[in-house]
Amino acid sequence: MSGGSYNYLAEHQPGDLEARRGHIEAMRDRLAGLEAEGMPGAARATRLTRYVLIHLDLAEAKAQELAKVWHAIEWWDSCDYGEDDFRKALAEWWDETDPTHG
């Protein structure tokens, strides 16, 4: 049988990496094993695969940080909030999340 061990990870589509996290983790572990065996290039491939996972985690953390702002603008654009409601939510979020503000 050829291919498919990682659900054809190399053929991922833009935006679907988070859904493939388990396969990326399995790839990282496999590459780390090859690194431990001293296979040339495996250390760099392992490191870059770890970077992909780190960046997915960072993107999720930033999306969580922005949740209140995204919610407020979504409600404003849906006419559930007015501009004043959005401005208030944005100011509160800014106060809560930016240590240099205020």
Coordinates of C-alpha atoms in Angstrom, one line a residue:
M1 CA 0.0 0.0 0.0
S2 CA 1.4 3.4 -0.8
G3 CA 0.8 6.8 0.9
G4 CA -2.0 7.7 3.2
S5 CA -0.2 7.0 6.5
Y6 CA -0.8 10.7 7.5
N7 CA -4.0 11.2 5.6
Y8 CA -2.0 12.7 2.7
L9 CA -0.8 15.6 5.0
A10 CA 1.5 16.9 2.3
E11 CA -1.6 17.6 0.1
H12 CA -3.3 19.8 2.7
Q13 CA -5.5 22.6 1.6
P14 CA -5.0 26.2 2.9
G15 CA -6.8 26.6 6.2
D16 CA -7.2 22.9 7.1
L17 CA -4.1 22.3 9.2
E18 CA -5.8 22.5 12.5
A19 CA -8.1 19.7 11.5
R20 CA -5.0 17.7 10.7
R21 CA -3.3 18.4 14.0
G22 CA -3.2 14.7 15.0
H23 CA -1.5 13.8 11.7
I24 CA 1.0 16.6 12.2
E25 CA 1.8 15.4 15.7
A26 CA 2.3 11.9 14.4
M27 CA 4.5 13.2 11.6
R28 CA 6.5 15.2 14.2
D29 CA 7.0 12.0 16.3
R30 CA 8.0 9.9 13.3
L31 CA 10.6 12.6 12.2
A32 CA 11.9 12.8 15.8
G33 CA 12.5 9.1 15.8
L34 CA 14.4 9.4 12.5
E35 CA 16.3 12.3 14.1
A36 CA 17.2 10.2 17.1
E37 CA 18.6 7.6 14.6
G38 CA 20.8 10.3 13.1
M39 CA 19.1 10.5 9.7
P40 CA 20.5 13.5 7.8
G41 CA 17.9 16.3 7.5
A42 CA 15.5 14.8 10.0
A43 CA 16.4 17.3 12.8
R44 CA 15.5 20.2 10.6
A45 CA 12.3 18.6 9.4
T46 CA 11.3 17.8 13.0
R47 CA 12.0 21.3 14.1
L48 CA 9.9 22.8 11.3
T49 CA 7.1 20.4 12.0
R50 CA 7.2 21.5 15.6
Y51 CA 7.0 25.2 14.4
V52 CA 3.8 24.4 12.5
L53 CA 2.3 23.0 15.7
I54 CA 3.5 26.0 17.8
H55 CA 2.1 28.4 15.3
L56 CA -1.3 26.6 15.3
D57 CA -1.3 27.0 19.0
L58 CA -0.4 30.7 18.8
A59 CA -3.1 31.3 16.2
E60 CA -5.7 29.7 18.4
A61 CA -4.5 31.7 21.4
K62 CA -4.8 35.0 19.4
A63 CA -8.2 34.0 18.1
Q64 CA -9.3 33.4 21.7
E65 CA -7.9 36.8 22.7
L66 CA -9.9 38.4 19.9
A67 CA -13.2 36.6 20.7
K68 CA -14.8 39.6 22.4
V69 CA -13.9 42.0 19.6
W70 CA -15.0 39.6 16.9
H71 CA -18.3 39.0 18.8
A72 CA -18.9 42.7 19.2
I73 CA -18.3 43.6 15.5
E74 CA -20.3 40.6 14.3
W75 CA -23.2 41.8 16.4
W76 CA -22.7 45.4 15.2
D77 CA -22.7 44.3 11.6
S78 CA -25.8 42.1 12.2
C79 CA -27.6 45.1 13.7
D80 CA -27.7 43.5 17.2
Y81 CA -25.3 46.2 18.6
G82 CA -24.9 49.8 17.7
E83 CA -21.6 51.6 17.1
D84 CA -21.5 52.7 20.7
D85 CA -21.9 49.1 21.9
F86 CA -19.0 48.1 19.7
R87 CA -16.8 51.0 20.8
K88 CA -17.5 50.1 24.5
A89 CA -16.7 46.4 23.9
L90 CA -13.5 47.4 22.0
A91 CA -12.3 49.7 24.7
E92 CA -13.0 47.1 27.4
W93 CA -11.1 44.5 25.4
W94 CA -8.2 46.9 24.9
D95 CA -8.0 47.7 28.6
E96 CA -8.1 44.0 29.5
T97 CA -5.6 42.8 27.0
D98 CA -3.0 45.5 26.3
P99 CA -0.7 46.2 29.3
T100 CA 0.7 49.3 27.6
H101 CA -2.8 50.9 27.3
G102 CA -4.4 52.9 30.0

